[in-house]
Coordinates of C-alpha atoms in Angstrom, one line a residue:
M1 CA -19.8 2.2 36.3
E2 CA -18.3 -0.1 33.7
G3 CA -14.9 -1.5 34.8
S4 CA -11.6 -1.1 32.9
L5 CA -11.7 -4.7 31.6
G6 CA -15.2 -4.2 30.2
L7 CA -14.1 -0.9 28.6
T8 CA -11.0 -2.6 27.1
L9 CA -13.2 -5.4 25.5
R10 CA -15.7 -2.8 24.3
G11 CA -12.9 -0.7 22.7
I12 CA -11.6 -3.8 20.9
A13 CA -15.1 -4.7 19.7
Y14 CA -15.5 -1.2 18.4
A15 CA -12.2 -1.4 16.6
Q16 CA -13.1 -4.7 15.0
I17 CA -16.2 -3.2 13.4
G18 CA -14.3 -0.1 12.3
D19 CA -15.6 2.5 14.7
L20 CA -12.2 3.8 15.7
E21 CA -13.3 7.0 17.5
L22 CA -15.5 5.0 19.9
A23 CA -12.7 2.4 20.3
R24 CA -10.2 5.1 21.2
T25 CA -12.5 6.7 23.7
S26 CA -13.3 3.4 25.5
L27 CA -9.7 2.3 25.6
E28 CA -8.5 5.7 27.0
R29 CA -11.2 5.5 29.7
A30 CA -10.1 1.9 30.5
I31 CA -6.5 3.2 31.1
S32 CA -7.7 6.0 33.3
L33 CA -9.8 3.7 35.5
T34 CA -7.2 1.1 36.5
D35 CA -3.7 0.8 38.0
E36 CA -3.5 -2.8 37.1
P37 CA -0.3 -3.0 34.8
L38 CA -1.4 -5.8 32.5
T39 CA -4.8 -4.3 31.8
R40 CA -3.3 -0.9 31.1
A41 CA -0.6 -2.5 28.8
R42 CA -3.3 -4.4 26.8
A43 CA -5.4 -1.3 26.4
R44 CA -2.3 0.7 25.3
A45 CA -1.5 -2.0 22.8
A46 CA -5.0 -1.6 21.3
L47 CA -4.5 2.1 21.1
V48 CA -1.3 1.6 19.1
E49 CA -3.2 -0.6 16.6
I50 CA -5.8 2.1 16.2
A51 CA -3.2 4.8 15.8
L52 CA -1.5 2.8 13.1
S53 CA -4.8 2.8 11.1
T54 CA -5.3 6.5 11.4
G55 CA -2.0 8.3 11.8
D56 CA 1.7 8.3 11.2
P57 CA 3.1 4.7 10.8
L58 CA 6.6 5.9 12.0
L59 CA 5.2 7.0 15.3
A60 CA 3.0 3.9 15.5
A61 CA 6.1 1.7 14.9
R62 CA 7.9 3.4 17.8
A63 CA 4.9 2.9 20.1
A64 CA 4.5 -0.7 19.0
K65 CA 8.1 -1.4 20.0
E66 CA 7.5 0.1 23.4
S67 CA 4.3 -1.9 23.8
V68 CA 6.1 -5.2 22.8
D69 CA 8.7 -4.6 25.6
E70 CA 6.0 -3.7 28.1
L71 CA 3.9 -6.8 27.4
A72 CA 6.9 -9.1 27.4
R73 CA 8.1 -7.6 30.7
L74 CA 4.7 -8.4 32.2
G75 CA 4.8 -12.0 31.0
D76 CA 2.1 -11.7 28.3
A77 CA 4.0 -13.5 25.6
R78 CA 0.9 -14.0 23.4
N79 CA 0.0 -10.3 23.2
A80 CA 3.7 -9.3 22.9
A81 CA 3.7 -11.5 19.8
M82 CA 0.5 -9.9 18.5
Q83 CA 2.1 -6.5 19.0
R84 CA 5.1 -7.5 17.0
L85 CA 2.7 -8.2 14.1
V86 CA 1.4 -4.7 14.6
L87 CA 5.0 -3.5 14.3
A88 CA 5.3 -5.5 11.1
R89 CA 2.2 -3.8 9.7
A90 CA 3.8 -0.4 10.5
E91 CA 6.9 -1.4 8.7
V92 CA 4.9 -2.5 5.7
L93 CA 3.2 0.9 5.5
L94 CA 6.6 2.6 5.8
G95 CA 7.8 0.5 2.8
R96 CA 10.4 -1.4 4.8
L97 CA 9.4 -4.8 3.6
G98 CA 12.6 -6.5 4.6
E99 CA 12.2 -5.3 8.2
A100 CA 8.6 -6.3 8.2
R101 CA 9.5 -9.8 6.9
R102 CA 12.1 -10.2 9.6
V103 CA 9.6 -9.3 12.4
V104 CA 7.0 -11.8 11.2
E105 CA 9.6 -14.5 10.8
D106 CA 10.8 -13.9 14.4
V107 CA 7.2 -14.3 15.6
M108 CA 6.7 -17.5 13.5
A109 CA 9.9 -19.0 14.9
T110 CA 8.2 -19.3 18.3
A111 CA 5.5 -21.6 19.6
L112 CA 2.2 -20.1 18.6
A113 CA -1.5 -20.8 19.2
P114 CA -3.4 -21.7 16.0
D115 CA -5.2 -18.3 15.7
L116 CA -1.9 -16.4 16.3
H117 CA -0.1 -18.6 13.8
A118 CA -2.9 -17.8 11.3
S119 CA -2.6 -14.0 12.1
A120 CA 1.1 -14.2 11.4
L121 CA 0.6 -15.9 8.1
L122 CA -2.0 -13.3 7.2
A123 CA 0.6 -10.6 7.9
Q124 CA 3.1 -12.5 5.9
A125 CA 0.6 -12.7 3.0
E126 CA 0.2 -8.9 3.1
I127 CA 4.0 -8.5 2.9
C128 CA 4.1 -10.8 -0.1
I129 CA 1.4 -8.8 -1.8
R130 CA 3.4 -5.5 -1.3
A131 CA 6.5 -7.3 -2.7
I132 CA 4.3 -8.4 -5.7
A133 CA 4.8 -12.0 -4.8
T134 CA 1.2 -13.0 -5.2
S135 CA 1.8 -16.7 -5.5
D136 CA 3.7 -16.7 -2.1
A137 CA 0.8 -14.7 -0.6
R138 CA -1.6 -17.4 -1.8
D139 CA 0.6 -20.1 -0.2
A140 CA 0.7 -18.2 3.1
L141 CA -3.1 -17.9 3.1
S142 CA -3.5 -21.7 2.4
R143 CA -1.2 -22.4 5.4
A144 CA -3.2 -20.1 7.5
R145 CA -6.4 -21.9 6.7
R146 CA -4.7 -25.2 7.7
A147 CA -3.6 -23.7 10.9
L148 CA -7.2 -23.0 11.8
E149 CA -8.5 -26.5 11.0
G150 CA -8.1 -27.8 14.5
A151 CA -9.2 -24.5 16.2
P152 CA -11.8 -22.7 14.1
N153 CA -11.9 -18.9 14.2
H154 CA -14.7 -17.5 12.1
L155 CA -13.5 -14.0 12.0
L156 CA -10.0 -15.0 10.9
A157 CA -11.5 -17.4 8.4
R158 CA -13.6 -14.7 6.8
A159 CA -10.5 -12.5 6.6
L160 CA -8.6 -15.2 4.8
V161 CA -11.4 -15.7 2.3
A162 CA -11.6 -11.9 1.7
L163 CA -7.9 -11.6 1.1
E164 CA -7.9 -14.6 -1.3
Q165 CA -10.6 -13.0 -3.3
E166 CA -8.6 -9.8 -3.5
L167 CA -5.7 -11.7 -5.1
S168 CA -7.7 -12.6 -8.2
R169 CA -9.9 -9.5 -8.4
P170 CA -9.0 -7.1 -11.3
V171 CA -7.2 -4.1 -9.8
A172 CA -5.7 -2.4 -12.8
R173 CA -5.4 -2.6 -16.6
M174 CA -2.4 -4.1 -18.5
L175 CA -1.2 -3.1 -22.0
R176 CA 0.8 -5.8 -23.6
G177 CA 1.5 -6.3 -27.3
G178 CA -1.0 -3.5 -28.1
V179 CA -3.8 -5.3 -26.2
L180 CA -5.4 -3.7 -23.2
H181 CA -7.0 -6.1 -20.6
D182 CA -7.9 -6.2 -16.9
A183 CA -5.1 -7.4 -14.6
D184 CA -5.3 -9.0 -11.2
L185 CA -2.3 -9.3 -8.8
F186 CA -1.1 -12.6 -10.4
A187 CA -0.9 -10.8 -13.8
I188 CA 1.0 -8.0 -12.2
E189 CA 3.4 -10.5 -10.5
E190 CA 4.1 -12.1 -13.9
V191 CA 5.3 -8.8 -15.5
S192 CA 7.2 -7.8 -12.3
R193 CA 9.6 -10.8 -12.2
G194 CA 12.2 -9.1 -14.3
G195 CA 11.5 -10.5 -17.8
F196 CA 9.6 -7.4 -18.8
L197 CA 10.2 -3.6 -18.7
L198 CA 7.2 -2.6 -16.6
V199 CA 6.0 1.0 -16.9
D200 CA 3.7 1.2 -13.8
A201 CA 1.3 4.1 -14.0
C202 CA -0.4 3.0 -10.7
R203 CA 2.7 3.6 -8.6
R204 CA 4.5 5.8 -11.2
L205 CA 7.7 3.8 -11.5
V206 CA 9.6 1.7 -14.0
M207 CA 11.0 -1.8 -13.3
G208 CA 13.4 -3.9 -15.3
G209 CA 15.3 -7.0 -14.1
Q210 CA 16.1 -6.4 -10.4
L211 CA 16.0 -2.6 -10.7
K212 CA 13.3 -0.1 -9.9
R213 CA 13.2 3.6 -10.6
P214 CA 10.5 5.6 -8.7
L215 CA 9.2 8.6 -10.7
A216 CA 6.3 9.9 -8.7
R217 CA 8.3 13.1 -7.9
R218 CA 9.4 13.5 -11.6
P219 CA 6.1 13.8 -13.3
V220 CA 7.4 15.1 -16.7
L221 CA 9.8 12.3 -17.1
F222 CA 7.2 9.7 -16.2
A223 CA 4.7 11.3 -18.6
L224 CA 7.3 11.0 -21.4
L225 CA 8.0 7.4 -20.5
L226 CA 4.3 6.5 -20.3
V227 CA 3.7 7.9 -23.8
L228 CA 6.6 6.0 -25.2
G229 CA 5.7 2.8 -23.3
R230 CA 2.1 2.9 -24.6
A231 CA 3.4 3.3 -28.2
W232 CA 6.1 0.6 -27.9
P233 CA 7.7 -0.5 -30.2
A234 CA 6.5 2.2 -32.5
S235 CA 7.9 5.7 -32.6
V236 CA 6.1 8.8 -31.3
P237 CA 6.4 12.0 -33.4
R238 CA 8.1 14.8 -31.5
D239 CA 5.2 17.2 -31.6
E240 CA 2.8 14.5 -30.4
L241 CA 5.1 13.6 -27.6
V242 CA 5.4 17.3 -26.6
A243 CA 1.7 17.8 -26.6
R244 CA 0.9 14.7 -24.5
A245 CA 3.8 14.9 -22.0
F246 CA 3.8 18.6 -21.5
D247 CA 0.0 19.0 -21.9
V248 CA 0.2 21.9 -24.4
R249 CA -2.0 22.5 -27.4
R250 CA 0.3 24.5 -29.6
V251 CA 3.8 23.2 -29.9
N252 CA 6.6 25.7 -30.5
A253 CA 10.4 25.7 -30.8
S254 CA 10.9 26.2 -27.0
H255 CA 8.8 23.1 -26.3
R256 CA 10.9 21.1 -28.8
A257 CA 14.1 22.3 -27.1
R258 CA 12.7 21.3 -23.7
L259 CA 11.8 17.9 -25.1
R260 CA 15.5 17.3 -26.0
V261 CA 16.5 18.2 -22.5
E262 CA 13.9 16.0 -20.8
I263 CA 14.7 13.1 -23.0
G264 CA 18.3 13.4 -22.0
R265 CA 17.2 13.3 -18.3
L266 CA 15.0 10.3 -18.9
R267 CA 17.9 8.5 -20.6
K268 CA 20.0 9.0 -17.4
V269 CA 17.1 7.7 -15.2
M270 CA 16.8 4.6 -17.3
A271 CA 20.5 3.7 -17.1
G272 CA 20.9 0.1 -16.0
L273 CA 17.4 -1.0 -17.1
A274 CA 18.5 -2.1 -20.6
A275 CA 16.1 0.4 -22.1
E276 CA 16.3 4.0 -23.2
P277 CA 14.5 6.6 -25.4
I278 CA 16.3 6.9 -28.8
A279 CA 15.7 9.4 -31.6
T280 CA 14.0 8.3 -34.8
P281 CA 13.6 10.3 -38.1
D282 CA 10.2 11.7 -36.9
G283 CA 10.5 11.5 -33.1
Y284 CA 11.4 9.1 -30.4
T285 CA 10.9 5.4 -29.5
L286 CA 11.5 3.4 -26.4
S287 CA 14.3 0.9 -27.2
S288 CA 14.2 -2.1 -24.8
T289 CA 15.8 -5.5 -24.7
R290 CA 12.7 -6.8 -22.9
E291 CA 9.1 -6.7 -23.9
V292 CA 7.4 -3.6 -22.6
A293 CA 4.3 -3.9 -20.4
V294 CA 2.3 -0.9 -19.2
L295 CA 0.3 -1.1 -16.0
L296 CA -2.6 1.5 -15.8
P297 CA -5.2 2.4 -13.2
P298 CA -8.6 0.7 -13.6
S299 CA -9.9 3.8 -15.3
D300 CA -8.7 7.2 -16.3
D301 CA -11.0 8.8 -13.8
E302 CA -9.1 10.7 -11.1
V303 CA -11.4 9.3 -8.4
A304 CA -10.6 5.7 -9.4
R305 CA -6.9 6.4 -9.5
V306 CA -6.9 7.9 -6.0
A307 CA -9.1 5.1 -4.7
L308 CA -6.6 2.5 -6.0
L309 CA -3.8 4.1 -3.9
L310 CA -6.0 4.2 -0.8
G311 CA -6.5 0.4 -1.2
D312 CA -3.1 -0.2 0.4
G313 CA -4.5 0.6 3.8
A314 CA -2.0 3.4 4.5
S315 CA -3.0 6.8 5.9
W316 CA -2.4 9.3 3.1
S317 CA -2.2 13.1 2.8
A318 CA -3.8 14.8 -0.1
Q319 CA -0.3 15.9 -1.3
G320 CA 1.1 12.4 -1.2
L321 CA -1.9 11.0 -3.1
A322 CA -1.5 13.8 -5.7
E323 CA 2.1 12.9 -6.3
H324 CA 1.6 9.2 -6.7
A325 CA -1.6 9.5 -8.8
G326 CA 0.0 12.1 -11.1
V327 CA -2.6 14.8 -10.5
S328 CA -2.6 18.2 -8.9
K329 CA -3.3 18.6 -5.2
R330 CA -6.6 20.3 -6.0
T331 CA -7.6 17.5 -8.2
A332 CA -6.7 15.0 -5.5
Q333 CA -8.7 16.9 -3.0
R334 CA -11.8 16.9 -5.3
A335 CA -11.4 13.2 -5.8
L336 CA -11.0 12.6 -2.1
G337 CA -14.1 14.7 -1.3
A338 CA -16.1 12.6 -3.7
L339 CA -14.8 9.4 -2.1
V340 CA -15.5 10.7 1.5
A341 CA -19.1 11.7 0.4
S342 CA -19.7 8.2 -1.1
G343 CA -18.2 6.3 1.8
G344 CA -15.2 5.2 -0.1
A345 CA -12.7 7.0 2.1
I346 CA -12.5 8.3 5.7
R347 CA -11.1 11.7 6.6
T348 CA -9.3 12.2 9.9
G349 CA -7.4 15.0 11.5
N350 CA -7.4 18.7 11.0
G351 CA -5.3 21.3 9.1
K352 CA -1.9 20.0 8.1
D353 CA -2.7 16.7 9.9
V354 CA -5.6 15.7 7.7
R355 CA -5.2 12.1 6.4
Y356 CA -7.4 9.8 4.3
T357 CA -7.8 6.0 4.6
R358 CA -10.1 3.5 3.2
P359 CA -13.1 2.6 5.4
G360 CA -12.4 0.5 8.4
T361 CA -9.0 -0.9 9.3
P362 CA -7.0 -3.0 6.8
I363 CA -7.9 -6.7 7.0
A364 CA -4.5 -8.0 8.3
S365 CA -4.3 -5.1 10.7
R366 CA -7.8 -5.6 12.1
M367 CA -7.2 -9.3 12.9
L368 CA -4.2 -8.4 15.1
L369 CA -6.6 -7.1 17.7
L370 CA -7.8 -10.6 18.4
G371 CA -5.0 -11.4 20.9
L372 CA -5.7 -8.5 23.3
V373 CA -8.5 -10.1 25.2
P374 CA -7.7 -12.4 28.2
Q375 CA -7.6 -16.0 27.3
T376 CA -9.9 -18.3 29.4

């Protein structure tokens, strides 16, 4: 019968190639077959990493903190540091970038082996990408490559190259000055620095200066803002604005009355952004002290819009994806079904616990498993 150490190594290998079910099975068997505390702690740490890729990041964050304490208590400083990076990944998926940044900085403040230092820098790069600091992400990846110069690690090196390529790959479309063009993460960084009013249809929010207003849960207001943003600086006739924002074919007096109410609500939401919808003789225009840029998904196809959201590596529910993509839950489910059928998404769980992720584990997350094997 295979021993617990062999099962742990096998589970980690399965996780690294993306077969998380086999990985989980091997690691759980490893835990059941040994009473050796360190082996159990390492296997449990790997299970936390897998859980983060397929389940609730809040629960995974709690488990990661427990795993950090356990590994540190057993004297395994290396893997305790690795597990702190798993915790940082969970904080990223929870949107708590400040906390994730603090965790990674604490790890990097200690003496690290080259591969662990590179893993920490990889995690730092992911945080920078989430914060739309693409130039800082590129710098972190360059430092990670230098960290590996004296101690080559081919798996990490491939991960660095892959993430660098993602930085310059077109991920969305940008409308500026009436011209629509492909946009990579560097272009998105440029318009997110505060000098523009950014209407972001990928994440369904508006940004201006240091302020951000999420509108994923206010679809009508975002629809109005998107129509006005795409037309900026021109005015949009009232009936056209009603038809496009409310998705109606025949505009009547009640629709026009509703438009006035919703415009008032949008004006309140935009407070502090140095921009607001104002009335014109024929309709409304978006008045802004900054140039307006509109960020759009790579295509108007619902499947592409949902796939863009899955690209962040988080585990999504159909309802959450529907809200952020601006589609109905039924439409999101159809798009997800198409992605699962084509291999573009993975479906896990049952009933209310069904979640969708992109294939495999996220690049930065997958690399964190490297430290769990015993060092010889």
